[in-house]
Every structure is written in structure tokens, then in C-alpha cells.
mmCIF file of C-alpha atoms and ligand atoms in Angstrom:
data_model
loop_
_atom_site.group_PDB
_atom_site.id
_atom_site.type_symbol
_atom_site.label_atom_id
_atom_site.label_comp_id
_atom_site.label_asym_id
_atom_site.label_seq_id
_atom_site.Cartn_x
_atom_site.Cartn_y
_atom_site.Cartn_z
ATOM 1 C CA UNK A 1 -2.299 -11.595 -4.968
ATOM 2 C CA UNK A 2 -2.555 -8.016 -5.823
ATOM 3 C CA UNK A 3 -0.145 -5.451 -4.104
ATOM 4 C CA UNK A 4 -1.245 -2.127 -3.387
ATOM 5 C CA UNK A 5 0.060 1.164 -2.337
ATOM 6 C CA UNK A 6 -2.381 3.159 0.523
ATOM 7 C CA UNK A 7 -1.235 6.705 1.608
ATOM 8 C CA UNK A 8 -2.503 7.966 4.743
ATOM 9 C CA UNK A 9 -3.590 3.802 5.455
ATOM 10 C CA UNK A 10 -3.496 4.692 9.887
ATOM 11 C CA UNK A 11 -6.032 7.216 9.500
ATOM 12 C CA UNK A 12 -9.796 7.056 10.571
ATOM 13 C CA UNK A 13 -10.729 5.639 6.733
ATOM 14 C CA UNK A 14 -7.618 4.158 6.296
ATOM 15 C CA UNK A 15 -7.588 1.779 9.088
ATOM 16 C CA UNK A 16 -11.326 0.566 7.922
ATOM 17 C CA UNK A 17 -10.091 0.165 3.906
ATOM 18 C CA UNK A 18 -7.114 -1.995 5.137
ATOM 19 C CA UNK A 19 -7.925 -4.383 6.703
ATOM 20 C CA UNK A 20 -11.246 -4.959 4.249
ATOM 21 C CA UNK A 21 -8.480 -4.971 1.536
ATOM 22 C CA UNK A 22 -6.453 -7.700 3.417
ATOM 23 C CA UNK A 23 -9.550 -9.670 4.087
ATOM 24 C CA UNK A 24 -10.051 -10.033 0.205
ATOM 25 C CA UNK A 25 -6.786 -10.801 -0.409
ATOM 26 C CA UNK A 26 -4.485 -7.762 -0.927
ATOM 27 C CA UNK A 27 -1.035 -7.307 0.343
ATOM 28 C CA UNK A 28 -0.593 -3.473 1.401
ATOM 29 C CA UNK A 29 1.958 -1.172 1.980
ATOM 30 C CA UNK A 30 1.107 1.476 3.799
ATOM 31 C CA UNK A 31 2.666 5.025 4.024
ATOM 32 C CA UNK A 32 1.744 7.221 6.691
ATOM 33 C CA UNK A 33 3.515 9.841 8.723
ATOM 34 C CA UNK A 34 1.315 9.393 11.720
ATOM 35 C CA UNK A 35 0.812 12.705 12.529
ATOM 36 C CA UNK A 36 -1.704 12.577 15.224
ATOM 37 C CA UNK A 37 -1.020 11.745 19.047
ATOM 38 C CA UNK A 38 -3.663 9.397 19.065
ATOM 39 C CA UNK A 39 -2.004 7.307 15.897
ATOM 40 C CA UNK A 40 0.902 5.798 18.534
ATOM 41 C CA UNK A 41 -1.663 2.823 19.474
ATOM 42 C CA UNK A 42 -0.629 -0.631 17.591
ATOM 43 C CA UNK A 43 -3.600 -1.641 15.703
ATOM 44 C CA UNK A 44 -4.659 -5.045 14.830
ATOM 45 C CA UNK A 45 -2.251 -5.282 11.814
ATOM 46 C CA UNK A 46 -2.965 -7.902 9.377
ATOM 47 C CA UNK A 47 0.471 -9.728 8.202
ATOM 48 C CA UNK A 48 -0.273 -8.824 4.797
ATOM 49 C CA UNK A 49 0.018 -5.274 5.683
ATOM 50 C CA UNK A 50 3.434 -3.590 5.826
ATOM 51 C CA UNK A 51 3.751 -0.090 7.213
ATOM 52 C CA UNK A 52 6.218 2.365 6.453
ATOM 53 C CA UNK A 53 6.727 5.316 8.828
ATOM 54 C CA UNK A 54 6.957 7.867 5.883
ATOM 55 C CA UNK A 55 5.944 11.427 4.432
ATOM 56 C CA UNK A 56 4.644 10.951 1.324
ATOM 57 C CA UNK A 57 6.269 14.047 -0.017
ATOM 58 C CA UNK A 58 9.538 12.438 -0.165
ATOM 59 C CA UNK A 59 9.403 11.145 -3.722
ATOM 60 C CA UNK A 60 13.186 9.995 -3.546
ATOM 61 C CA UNK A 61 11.914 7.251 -0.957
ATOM 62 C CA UNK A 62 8.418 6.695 -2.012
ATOM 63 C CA UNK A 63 9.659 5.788 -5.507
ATOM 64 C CA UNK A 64 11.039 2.460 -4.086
ATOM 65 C CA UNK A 65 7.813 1.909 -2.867
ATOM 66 C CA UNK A 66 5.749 2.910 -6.236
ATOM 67 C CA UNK A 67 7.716 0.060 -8.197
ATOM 68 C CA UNK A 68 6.313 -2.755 -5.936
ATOM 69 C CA UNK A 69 2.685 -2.070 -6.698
ATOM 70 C CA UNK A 70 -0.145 -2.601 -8.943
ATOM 71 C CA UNK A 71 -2.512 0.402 -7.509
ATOM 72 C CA UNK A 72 -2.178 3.194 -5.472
ATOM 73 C CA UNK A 73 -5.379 5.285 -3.378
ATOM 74 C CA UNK A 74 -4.176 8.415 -1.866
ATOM 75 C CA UNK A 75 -6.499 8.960 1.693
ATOM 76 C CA UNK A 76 -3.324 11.180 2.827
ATOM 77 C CA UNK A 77 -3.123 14.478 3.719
ATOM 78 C CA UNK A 78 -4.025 17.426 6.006
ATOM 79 C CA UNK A 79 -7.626 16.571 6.328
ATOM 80 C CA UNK A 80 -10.473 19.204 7.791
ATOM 81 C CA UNK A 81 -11.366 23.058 7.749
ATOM 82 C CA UNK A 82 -9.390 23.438 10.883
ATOM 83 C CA UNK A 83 -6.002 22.072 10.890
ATOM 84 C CA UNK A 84 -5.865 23.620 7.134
ATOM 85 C CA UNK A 85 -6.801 26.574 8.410
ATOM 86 C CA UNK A 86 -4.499 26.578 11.434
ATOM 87 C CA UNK A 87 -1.200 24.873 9.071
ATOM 88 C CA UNK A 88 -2.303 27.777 6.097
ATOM 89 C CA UNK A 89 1.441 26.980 4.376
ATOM 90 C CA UNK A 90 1.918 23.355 5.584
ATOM 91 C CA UNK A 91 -1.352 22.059 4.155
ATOM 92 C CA UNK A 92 -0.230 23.963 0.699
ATOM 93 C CA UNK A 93 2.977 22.299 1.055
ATOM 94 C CA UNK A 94 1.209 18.484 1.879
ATOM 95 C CA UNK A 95 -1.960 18.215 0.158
ATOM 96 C CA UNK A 96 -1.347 19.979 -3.433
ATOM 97 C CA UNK A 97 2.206 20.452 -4.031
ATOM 98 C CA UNK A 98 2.967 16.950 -2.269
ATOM 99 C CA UNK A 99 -0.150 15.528 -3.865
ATOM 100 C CA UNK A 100 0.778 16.616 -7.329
ATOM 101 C CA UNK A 101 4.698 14.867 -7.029
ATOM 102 C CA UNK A 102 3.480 11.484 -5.949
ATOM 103 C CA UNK A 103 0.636 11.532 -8.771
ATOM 104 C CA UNK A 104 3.312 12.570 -11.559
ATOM 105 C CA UNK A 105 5.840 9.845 -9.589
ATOM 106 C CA UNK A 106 2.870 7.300 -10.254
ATOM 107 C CA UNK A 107 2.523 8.377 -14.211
ATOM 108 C CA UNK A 108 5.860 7.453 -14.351
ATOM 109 C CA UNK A 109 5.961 3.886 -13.000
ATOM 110 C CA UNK A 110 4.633 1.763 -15.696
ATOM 111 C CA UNK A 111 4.031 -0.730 -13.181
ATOM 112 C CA UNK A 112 1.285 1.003 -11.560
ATOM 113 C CA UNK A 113 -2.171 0.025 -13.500
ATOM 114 C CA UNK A 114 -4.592 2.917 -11.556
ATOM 115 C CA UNK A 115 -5.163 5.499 -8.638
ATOM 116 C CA UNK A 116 -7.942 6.785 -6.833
ATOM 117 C CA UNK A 117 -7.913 9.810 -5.363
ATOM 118 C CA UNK A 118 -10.378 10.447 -2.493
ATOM 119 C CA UNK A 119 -11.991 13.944 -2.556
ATOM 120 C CA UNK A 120 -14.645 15.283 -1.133
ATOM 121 C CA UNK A 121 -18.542 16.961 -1.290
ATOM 122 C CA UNK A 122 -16.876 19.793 0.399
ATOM 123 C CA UNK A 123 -15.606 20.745 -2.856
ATOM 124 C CA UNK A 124 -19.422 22.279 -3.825
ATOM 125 C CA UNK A 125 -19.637 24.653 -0.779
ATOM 126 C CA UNK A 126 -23.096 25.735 -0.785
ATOM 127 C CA UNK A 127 -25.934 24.957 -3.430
ATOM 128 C CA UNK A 128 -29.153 26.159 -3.864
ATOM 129 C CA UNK A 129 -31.470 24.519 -1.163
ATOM 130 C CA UNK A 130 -33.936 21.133 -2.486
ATOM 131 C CA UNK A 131 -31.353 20.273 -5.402
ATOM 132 C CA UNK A 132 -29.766 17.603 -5.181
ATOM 133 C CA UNK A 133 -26.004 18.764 -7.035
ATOM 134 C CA UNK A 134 -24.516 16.034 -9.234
ATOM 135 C CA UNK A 135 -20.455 15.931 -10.446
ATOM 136 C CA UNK A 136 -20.743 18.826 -12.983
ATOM 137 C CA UNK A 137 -22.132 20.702 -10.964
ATOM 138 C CA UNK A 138 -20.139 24.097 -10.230
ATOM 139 C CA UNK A 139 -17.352 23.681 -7.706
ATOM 140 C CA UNK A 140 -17.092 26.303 -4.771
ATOM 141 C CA UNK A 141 -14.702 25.352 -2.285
ATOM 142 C CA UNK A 142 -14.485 27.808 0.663
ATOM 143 C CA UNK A 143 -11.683 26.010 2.805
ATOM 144 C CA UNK A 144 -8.042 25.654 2.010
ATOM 145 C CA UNK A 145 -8.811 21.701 3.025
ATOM 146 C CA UNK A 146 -11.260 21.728 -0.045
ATOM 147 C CA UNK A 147 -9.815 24.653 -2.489
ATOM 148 C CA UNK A 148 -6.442 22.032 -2.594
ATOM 149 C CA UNK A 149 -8.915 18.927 -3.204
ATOM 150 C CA UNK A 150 -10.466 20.967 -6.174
ATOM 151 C CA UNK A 151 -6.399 21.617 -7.662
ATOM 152 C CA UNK A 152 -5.886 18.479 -7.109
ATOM 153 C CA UNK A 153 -9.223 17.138 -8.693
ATOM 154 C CA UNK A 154 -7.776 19.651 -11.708
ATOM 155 C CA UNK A 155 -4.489 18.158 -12.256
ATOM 156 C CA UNK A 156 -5.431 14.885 -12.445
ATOM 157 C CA UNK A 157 -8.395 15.545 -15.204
ATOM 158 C CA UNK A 158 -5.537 17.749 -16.892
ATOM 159 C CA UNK A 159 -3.428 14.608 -17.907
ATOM 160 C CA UNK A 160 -6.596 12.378 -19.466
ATOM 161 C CA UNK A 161 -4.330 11.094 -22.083
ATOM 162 C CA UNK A 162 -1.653 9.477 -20.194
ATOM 163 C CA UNK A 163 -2.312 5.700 -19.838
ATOM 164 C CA UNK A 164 -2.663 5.651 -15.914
ATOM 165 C CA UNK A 165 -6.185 5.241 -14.818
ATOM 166 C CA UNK A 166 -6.962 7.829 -12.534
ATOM 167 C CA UNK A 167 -10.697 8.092 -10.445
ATOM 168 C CA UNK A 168 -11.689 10.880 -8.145
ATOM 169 C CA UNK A 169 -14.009 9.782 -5.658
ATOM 170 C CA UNK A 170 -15.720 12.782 -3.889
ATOM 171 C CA UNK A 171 -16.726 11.391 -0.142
ATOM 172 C CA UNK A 172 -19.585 12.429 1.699
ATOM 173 C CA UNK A 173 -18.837 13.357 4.909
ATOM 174 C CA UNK A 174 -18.219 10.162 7.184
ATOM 175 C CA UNK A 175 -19.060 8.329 10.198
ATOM 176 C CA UNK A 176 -19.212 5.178 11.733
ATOM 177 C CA UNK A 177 -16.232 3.126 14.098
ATOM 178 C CA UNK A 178 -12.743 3.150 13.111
ATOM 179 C CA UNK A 179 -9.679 1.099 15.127
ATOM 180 C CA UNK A 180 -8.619 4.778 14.934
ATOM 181 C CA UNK A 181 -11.384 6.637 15.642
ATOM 182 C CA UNK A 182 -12.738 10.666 15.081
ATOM 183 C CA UNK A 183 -14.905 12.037 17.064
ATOM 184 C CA UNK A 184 -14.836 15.619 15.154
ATOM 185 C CA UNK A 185 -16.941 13.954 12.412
ATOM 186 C CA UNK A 186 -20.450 15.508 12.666
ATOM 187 C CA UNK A 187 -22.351 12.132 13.666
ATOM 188 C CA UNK A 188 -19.652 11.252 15.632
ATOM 189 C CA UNK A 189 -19.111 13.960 17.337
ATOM 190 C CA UNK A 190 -22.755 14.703 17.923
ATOM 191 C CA UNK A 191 -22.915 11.075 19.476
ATOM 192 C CA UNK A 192 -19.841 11.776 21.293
ATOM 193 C CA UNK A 193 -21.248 15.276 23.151
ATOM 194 C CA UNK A 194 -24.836 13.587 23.748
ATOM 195 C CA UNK A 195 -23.822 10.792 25.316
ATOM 196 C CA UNK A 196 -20.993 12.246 27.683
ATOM 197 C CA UNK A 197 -21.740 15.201 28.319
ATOM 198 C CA UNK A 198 -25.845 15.174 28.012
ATOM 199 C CA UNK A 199 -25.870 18.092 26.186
ATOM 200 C CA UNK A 200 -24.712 19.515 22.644
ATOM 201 C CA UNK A 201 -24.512 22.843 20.844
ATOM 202 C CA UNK A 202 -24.936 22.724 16.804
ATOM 203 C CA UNK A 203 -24.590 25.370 15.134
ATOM 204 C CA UNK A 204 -26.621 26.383 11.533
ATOM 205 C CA UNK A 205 -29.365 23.463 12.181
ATOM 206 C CA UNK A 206 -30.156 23.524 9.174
ATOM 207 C CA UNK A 207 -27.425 23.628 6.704
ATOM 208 C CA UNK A 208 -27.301 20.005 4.930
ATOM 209 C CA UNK A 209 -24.544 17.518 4.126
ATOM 210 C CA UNK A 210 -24.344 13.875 2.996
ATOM 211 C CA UNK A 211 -23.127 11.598 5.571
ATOM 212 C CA UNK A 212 -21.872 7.884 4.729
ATOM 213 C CA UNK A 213 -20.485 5.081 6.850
ATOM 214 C CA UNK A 214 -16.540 4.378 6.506
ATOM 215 C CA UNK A 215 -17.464 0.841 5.537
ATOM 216 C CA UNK A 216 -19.395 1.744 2.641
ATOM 217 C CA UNK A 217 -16.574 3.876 1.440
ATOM 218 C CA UNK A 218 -14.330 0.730 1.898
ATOM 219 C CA UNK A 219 -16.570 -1.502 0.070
ATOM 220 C CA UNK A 220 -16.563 1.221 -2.790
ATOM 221 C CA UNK A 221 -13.007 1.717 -2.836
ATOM 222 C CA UNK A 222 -12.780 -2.027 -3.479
ATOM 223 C CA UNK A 223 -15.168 -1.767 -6.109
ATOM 224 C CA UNK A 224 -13.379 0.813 -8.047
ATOM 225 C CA UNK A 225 -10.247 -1.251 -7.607
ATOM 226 C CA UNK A 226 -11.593 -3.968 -9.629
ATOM 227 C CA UNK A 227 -13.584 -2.526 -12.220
ATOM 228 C CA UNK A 228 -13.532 -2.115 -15.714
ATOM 229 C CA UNK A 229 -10.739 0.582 -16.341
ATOM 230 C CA UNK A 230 -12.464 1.500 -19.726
ATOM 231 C CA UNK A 231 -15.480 2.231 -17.356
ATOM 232 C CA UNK A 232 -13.374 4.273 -14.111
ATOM 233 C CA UNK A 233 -10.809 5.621 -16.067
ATOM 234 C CA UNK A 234 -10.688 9.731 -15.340
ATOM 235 C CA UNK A 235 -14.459 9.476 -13.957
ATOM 236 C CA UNK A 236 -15.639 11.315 -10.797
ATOM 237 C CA UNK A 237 -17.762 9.841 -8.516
ATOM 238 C CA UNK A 238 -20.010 11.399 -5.209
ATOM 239 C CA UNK A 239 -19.634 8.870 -2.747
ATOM 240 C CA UNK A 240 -22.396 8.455 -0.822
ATOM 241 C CA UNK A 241 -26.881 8.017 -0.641
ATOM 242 C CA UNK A 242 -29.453 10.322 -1.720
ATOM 243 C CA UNK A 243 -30.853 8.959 1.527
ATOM 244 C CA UNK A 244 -28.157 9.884 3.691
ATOM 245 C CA UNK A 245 -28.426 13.790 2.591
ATOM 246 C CA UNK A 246 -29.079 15.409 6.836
ATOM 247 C CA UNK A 247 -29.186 18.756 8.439
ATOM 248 C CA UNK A 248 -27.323 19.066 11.654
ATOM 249 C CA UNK A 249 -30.911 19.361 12.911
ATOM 250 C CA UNK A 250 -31.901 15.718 11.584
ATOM 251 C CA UNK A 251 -29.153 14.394 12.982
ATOM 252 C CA UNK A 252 -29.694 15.553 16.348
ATOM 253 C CA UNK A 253 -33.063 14.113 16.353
ATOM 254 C CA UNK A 254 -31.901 11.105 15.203
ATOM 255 C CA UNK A 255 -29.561 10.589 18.304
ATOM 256 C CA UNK A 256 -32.624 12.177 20.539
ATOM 257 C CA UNK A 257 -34.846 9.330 19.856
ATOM 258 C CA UNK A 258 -31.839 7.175 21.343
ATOM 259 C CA UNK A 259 -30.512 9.389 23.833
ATOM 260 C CA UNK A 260 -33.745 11.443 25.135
ATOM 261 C CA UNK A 261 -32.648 12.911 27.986
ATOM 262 C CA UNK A 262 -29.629 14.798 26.089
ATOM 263 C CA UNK A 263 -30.079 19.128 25.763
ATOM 264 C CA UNK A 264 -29.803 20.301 22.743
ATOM 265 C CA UNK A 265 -28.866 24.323 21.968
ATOM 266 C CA UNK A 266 -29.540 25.418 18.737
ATOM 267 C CA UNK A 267 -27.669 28.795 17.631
ATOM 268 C CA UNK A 268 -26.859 30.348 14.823
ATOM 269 C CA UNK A 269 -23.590 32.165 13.127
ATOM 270 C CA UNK A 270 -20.961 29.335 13.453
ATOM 271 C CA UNK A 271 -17.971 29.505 10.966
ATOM 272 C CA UNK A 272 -18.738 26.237 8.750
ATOM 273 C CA UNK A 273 -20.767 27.680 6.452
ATOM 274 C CA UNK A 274 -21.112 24.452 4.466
ATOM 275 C CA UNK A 275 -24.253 23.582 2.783
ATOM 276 C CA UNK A 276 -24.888 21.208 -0.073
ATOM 277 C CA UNK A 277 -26.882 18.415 -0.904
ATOM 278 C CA UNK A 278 -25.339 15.731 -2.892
ATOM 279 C CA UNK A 279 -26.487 13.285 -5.994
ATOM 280 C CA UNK A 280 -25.358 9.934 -5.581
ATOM 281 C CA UNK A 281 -27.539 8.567 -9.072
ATOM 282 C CA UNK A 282 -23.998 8.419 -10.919
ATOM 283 C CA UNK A 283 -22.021 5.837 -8.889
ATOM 284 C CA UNK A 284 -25.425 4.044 -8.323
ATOM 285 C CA UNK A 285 -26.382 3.659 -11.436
ATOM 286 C CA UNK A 286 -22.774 3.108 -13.610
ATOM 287 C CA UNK A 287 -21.113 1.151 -10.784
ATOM 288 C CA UNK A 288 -24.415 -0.111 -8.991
ATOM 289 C CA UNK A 289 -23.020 0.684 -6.268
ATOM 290 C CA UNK A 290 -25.608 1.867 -3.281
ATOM 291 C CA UNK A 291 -25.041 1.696 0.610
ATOM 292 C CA UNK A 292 -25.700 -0.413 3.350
ATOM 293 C CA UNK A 293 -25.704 1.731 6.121
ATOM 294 C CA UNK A 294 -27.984 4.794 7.176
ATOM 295 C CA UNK A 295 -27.269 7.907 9.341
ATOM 296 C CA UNK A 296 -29.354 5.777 11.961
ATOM 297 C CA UNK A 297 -27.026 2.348 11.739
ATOM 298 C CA UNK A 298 -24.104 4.794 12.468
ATOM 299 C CA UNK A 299 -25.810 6.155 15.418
ATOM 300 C CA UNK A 300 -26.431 3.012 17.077
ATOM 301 C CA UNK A 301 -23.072 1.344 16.600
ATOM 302 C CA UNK A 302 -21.354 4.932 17.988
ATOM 303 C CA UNK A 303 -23.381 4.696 20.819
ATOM 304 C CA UNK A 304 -22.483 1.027 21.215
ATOM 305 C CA UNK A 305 -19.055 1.214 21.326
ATOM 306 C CA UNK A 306 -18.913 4.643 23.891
ATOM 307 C CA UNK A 307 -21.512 2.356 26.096
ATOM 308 C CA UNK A 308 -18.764 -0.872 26.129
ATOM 309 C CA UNK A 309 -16.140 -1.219 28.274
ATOM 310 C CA UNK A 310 -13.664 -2.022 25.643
ATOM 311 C CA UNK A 311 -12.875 1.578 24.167
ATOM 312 C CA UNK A 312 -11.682 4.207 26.833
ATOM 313 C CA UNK A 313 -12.994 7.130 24.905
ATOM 314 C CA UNK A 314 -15.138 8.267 27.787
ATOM 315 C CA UNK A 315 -11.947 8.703 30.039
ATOM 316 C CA UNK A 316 -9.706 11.627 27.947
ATOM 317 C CA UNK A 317 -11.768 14.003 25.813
ATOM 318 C CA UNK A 318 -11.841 11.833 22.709
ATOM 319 C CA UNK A 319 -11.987 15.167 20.660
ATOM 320 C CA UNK A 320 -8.921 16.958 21.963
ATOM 321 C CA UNK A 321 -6.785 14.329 19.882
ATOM 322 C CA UNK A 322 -7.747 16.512 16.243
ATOM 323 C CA UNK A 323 -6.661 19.639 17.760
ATOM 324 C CA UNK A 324 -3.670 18.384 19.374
ATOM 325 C CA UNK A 325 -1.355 18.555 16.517
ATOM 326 C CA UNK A 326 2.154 19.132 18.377
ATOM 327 C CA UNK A 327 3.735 16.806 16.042
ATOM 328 C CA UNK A 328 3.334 18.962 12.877
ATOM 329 C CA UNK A 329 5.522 20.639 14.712
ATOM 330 C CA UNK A 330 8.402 18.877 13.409
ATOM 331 C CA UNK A 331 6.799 18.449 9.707
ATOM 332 C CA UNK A 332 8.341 21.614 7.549
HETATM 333 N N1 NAD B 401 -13.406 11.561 6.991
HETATM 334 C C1 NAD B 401 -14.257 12.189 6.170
HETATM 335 O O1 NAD B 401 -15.382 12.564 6.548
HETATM 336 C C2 NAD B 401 -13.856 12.459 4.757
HETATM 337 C C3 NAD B 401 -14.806 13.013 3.888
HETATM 338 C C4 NAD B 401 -14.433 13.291 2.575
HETATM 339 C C5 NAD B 401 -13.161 12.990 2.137
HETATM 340 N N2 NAD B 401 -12.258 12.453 3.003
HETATM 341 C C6 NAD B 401 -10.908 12.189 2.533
HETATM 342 O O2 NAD B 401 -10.548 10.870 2.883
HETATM 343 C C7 NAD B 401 -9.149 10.808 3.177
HETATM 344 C C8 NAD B 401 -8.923 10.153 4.530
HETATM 345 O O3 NAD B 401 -9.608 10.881 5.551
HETATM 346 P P1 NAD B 401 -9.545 10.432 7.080
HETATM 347 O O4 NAD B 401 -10.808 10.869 7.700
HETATM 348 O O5 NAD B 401 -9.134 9.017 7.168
HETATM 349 O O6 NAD B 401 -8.376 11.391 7.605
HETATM 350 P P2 NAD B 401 -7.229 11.110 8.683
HETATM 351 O O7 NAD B 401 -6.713 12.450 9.087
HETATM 352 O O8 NAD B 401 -7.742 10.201 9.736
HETATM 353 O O9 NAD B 401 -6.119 10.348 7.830
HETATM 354 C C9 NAD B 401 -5.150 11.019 7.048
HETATM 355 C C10 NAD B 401 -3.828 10.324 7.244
HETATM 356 O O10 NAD B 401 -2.841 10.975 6.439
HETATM 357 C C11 NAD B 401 -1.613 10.943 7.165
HETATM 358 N N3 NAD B 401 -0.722 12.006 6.660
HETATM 359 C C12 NAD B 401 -0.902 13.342 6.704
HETATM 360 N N4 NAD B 401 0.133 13.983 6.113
HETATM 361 C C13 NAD B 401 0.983 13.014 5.687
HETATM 362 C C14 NAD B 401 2.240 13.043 5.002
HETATM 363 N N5 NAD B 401 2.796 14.209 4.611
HETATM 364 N N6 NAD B 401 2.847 11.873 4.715
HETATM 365 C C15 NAD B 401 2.296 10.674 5.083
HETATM 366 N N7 NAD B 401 1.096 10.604 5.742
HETATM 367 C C16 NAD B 401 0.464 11.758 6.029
HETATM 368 C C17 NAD B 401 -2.030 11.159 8.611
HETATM 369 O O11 NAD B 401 -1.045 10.711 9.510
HETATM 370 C C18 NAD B 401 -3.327 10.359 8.684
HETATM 371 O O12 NAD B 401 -3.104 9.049 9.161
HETATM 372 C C19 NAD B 401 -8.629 12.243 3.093
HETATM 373 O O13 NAD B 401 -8.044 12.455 1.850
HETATM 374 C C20 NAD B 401 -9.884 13.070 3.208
HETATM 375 O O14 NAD B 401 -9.756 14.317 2.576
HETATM 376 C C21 NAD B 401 -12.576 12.180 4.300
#
């Protein structure tokens, strides 16, 4: 039985990659300061999963930790344009300086055999529209959530000689059902607004991202995890389809076809100004590694689950959880 180390493991992707990892056999410790008011719900935690109530910038503590395990992916960390932007010195503070400590605590522990880092597509900004921008393409990251991904992406490719095996996976952006859900995620969200409130307003219709289900990026996390380190070793991967490339405005549509009777305001000027498309050939073709579920797929199973009884999502606003961040409060 393989142990492994997940940071940030009671987040949206988190809670997904767990308990696929327990399924197939893994025993996890998971380190997660919980920052969000919505993370105080008790999941359905697998026995081979032990959670530690823990900021990962406290080496001192999380070296205890590092010599138990075989592998360590990092998923932790301020995550999003806005609460970087609103935590400007706190997101410094948790997702590069903190970052860079635990990966130079992991180069250290001979006992560790890799990492994987998730990134993200933000990292290229905007790109020229109809290309399709693979990993060497030029990185311009306009957020602090994505300028830190890029040091951190920097740091790790700086050290290629030490023995650790180290992979950056950039992620599309996500969607799909979590235990812990977010409903800020484009698709999500979109699904979210149609379906409660009949109405949604998307701004920049036509700037384009690549979407991918949080299952898929659990199934590829896996993957990485037990391939050839020869093959992984200080490689960066886009996560994601070439299929699964959307503007806000295809999405939309999308969920129209499903939910018809939802208005839709289209206006221009918002403050994301992302706009990429995204090359997944790489991973396809070294890992063979290729999705299973569409844009569409994601959009039925959201509107599944805010239909069912099961989830009260429909009773609070579902969104007000990602802007709620009291707790940070107490996080210097
Ligand atoms: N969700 C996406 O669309 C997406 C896209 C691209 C990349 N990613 C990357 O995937 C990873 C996971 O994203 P997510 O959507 O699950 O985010 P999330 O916000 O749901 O999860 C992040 C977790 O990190 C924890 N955390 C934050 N600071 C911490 C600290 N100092 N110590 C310990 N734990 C801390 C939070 O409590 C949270 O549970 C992130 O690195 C993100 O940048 C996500």
C-alpha cells in the first residue's frame, strides 16, 4: 500500500482525488487548513484517509508528516483571481513563499520518490485567437493567483538535477460535483444562476477557456502517480481536451438547450480578461491520457444534483461561501 501526502485534500479537487486514491488503494494524509466556512461539513471520509488540521507553511510540523510518505501533490493554496486579489500579501505569503518551503522540505526527505504540482492554463493569459497554445508557449499571467503559479512553475524547473521527480500539471479550468462543492467555477456557476435564479449575466462572451471535469483530473493525477519517472520527471503537462476549449457564450448555450426558459444578458467590460485556448496533444499523446467527460456531461450532472433533494444548495446562496473568507482572518 502506497502512502501519500495531499495538501489542500478538503478542497473542491481535493475531495474528488481522495477518495479515487483510496478506492485504488492508497492510504492518505491529508493537510488542509480548511479555510472556507463551507469546509466545517464531515465528508464521507474513507478510513484510509487521515486528516490533519494544518497550514502547510509550518515546515517544523509538516516535516513529521513528509517522512511517512512515498509522494506528495500540492492542490493547496489561495486559489482564484479574487481572494488573491483581495489577500494581495497573504496569497504571497501562502502560495509562493509557503509553496517554495514545503517543495525544498520534500527535496530533502529521501523518502519521498515524486511531487506534482497542480498549476494552471491561467498561467498563458491571453493568446492569439484560433491557436491552440501548447506548454512552451509564452507565459503571461495577469493575476497574483497565476503570476505565483508561474514562480512556482520556475522554481521547481530550476532544481532539474536533484533526484526528486517533480511534474507540473497545468489544469484547465474545472467543473463537475464535488462532496465540497464551487459554484464560482464558470460551468458551475453558470448552471448555478440558470437554474435558480432563471437568469444569468456573462460577461466577455466570447473570451475562451478550457474546461475539464474534476474526475478526469483525478484519474490523471493517478496516472502521473504511477508512471514511468524517467517519462514525468520535470515535464509539464495542460490538463485537459482540445474538445473542451468554450467561450462563456458556448457554454451558455449549452445549459440553454437544457434550461430554455433561463435569460441570458450578454455585456461587455468585465474584469477577467482571460482568454486562451489550450493544447492538450502533449499529455494525450506521451501519457495517452484523453478525457471522459465533455462540457455537456458536466452540465447535466450540475443540473442533477441542484434538481435532487439531497444537496441544499438551493436554500443559502451556494456562491456566497468563496467570498466569505472571515477565517483568513486569523491566518497571518
Ligand atoms: N478548480 C479549478 O478550476 C482549478 C483550475 C486550475 C488549477 N487548479 C488548482 O488546483 C488546486 C486545487 O483547487 P481547488 O479548486 O480544489 O481549490 P480549493 O480552494 O477548493 O482547495 C484549496 C484547499 O487548500 C486549502 N488551503 C489553503 N491555504 C492553506 C494553507 N496555508 N495550509 C493548508 N491548507 C490550505 C484550503 O483550505 C482548500 O481546502 C489549486 O492549486 C488550484 O490552483 C484548480
Amino acid at each position: 500500500m502506497k502512502t501519500i501526502l495531499v495538501i489542500g485534500g478538503y478542497g473542491y479537487i481535493g475531495r474528488v482525488l481522495i477518495e479515487d486514491l483510496t478506492k485504488n488503494n492508497y492510504k492518505v494524509i491529508n493537510i488542509d487548513l480548511r479555510i472556507y466556512e463551507d469546509q466545517n461539513k464531515d465528508y464521507n471520509i474513507s478510513t484510509s484517509e487521515k486528516i490533519v488540521h494544518l497550514d502547510f507553511r509550518n515546515t517544523d510540523k509538516i516535516k513529521k508528516y513528509l517522512a511517512l510518505v512515498d509522494q506528495v501533490v500540492i492542490l493547496g493554496g489561495l486559489v482564484g483571481e479574487y481572494i488573491t486579489n483581495k489577500y494581495l500579501k497573504l496569497s504571497e505569503s501562502i502560495n509562493v513563499s509557503g509553496i517554495v518551503n514545503l517543495i525544498d522540505a520534500c527535496e530533502l526527505q529521501k523518502n519521498i520518490k515524486n511531487l506534482v504540482f497542480i498549476s494552471t492554463c491561467s498561467n498563458y493569459g491571453i493568446t492569439k485567437k484560433n491557436v491552440l497554445v501548447k506548454e512552451d508557449h509564452e507565459l503571461r499571467p495577469l493575476s497574483p493567483y497565476a503570476k505565483a503559479k508561474v514562480k512556482i512553475e520556475h522554481h521547481i524547473l530550476s532544481k532539474k538535477k536533484s533526484s526528486l521527480s517533480k511534474t507540473i500539471l497545468r489544469f484547465a479550468t474545472a467543473f463537475g460535483y464535488s462532496q465540497r462543492m464551487r459554484f464560482d467555477l464558470t460551468v458551475n456557476h453558470f448552471c448555478y444562476s440558470m437554474f435558480k435564479n432563471n437568469k444569468i449575466e456573462v460577461y466577455d462572451p466570447d473570451t475562451w477557456r478550457p474546461y475539464c471535469h474534476v474526475k478526469d483530473f483525478s484519474r490523471i493525477i493517478i496516472k502521473v502517480l504511477n508512471s514511468d519517472k524517467d517519462q514525468i520527471k520535470n515535464q509539464v503537462y495542460n490538463v485537459g481536451s482540445d474538445i473542451n476549449n468554450f467561450t462563456k457564450a458556448g457554454i451558455v448555450n449549452l445549459i440553454r438547450e437544457k434550461l430554455p426558459n433561463s435569460k441570458v444578458v450578454l455585456k461587455k467590460g468585465g474584469i477577467d480578461k482571460r482568454d486562451y485556448r489550450v493544447s492538450f496533444e502533449k499529455i494525450n499523446k506521451e501519457l495517452n491520457f484523453s478525457t471522459v467527460y465533455s462540457v455537456s456531461n458536466g452540465i447535466d450532472e450540475i443540473i442533477k444534483i441542484l434538481q435532487s433533494a439531497e444537496h441544499d444548495y438551493l436554500k443559502e446562496d451556494a456562491l456566497k461561501f468563496r467570498g466569505n473568507f472571515n477565517i483568513l482572518a486569523n491566518v497571518k
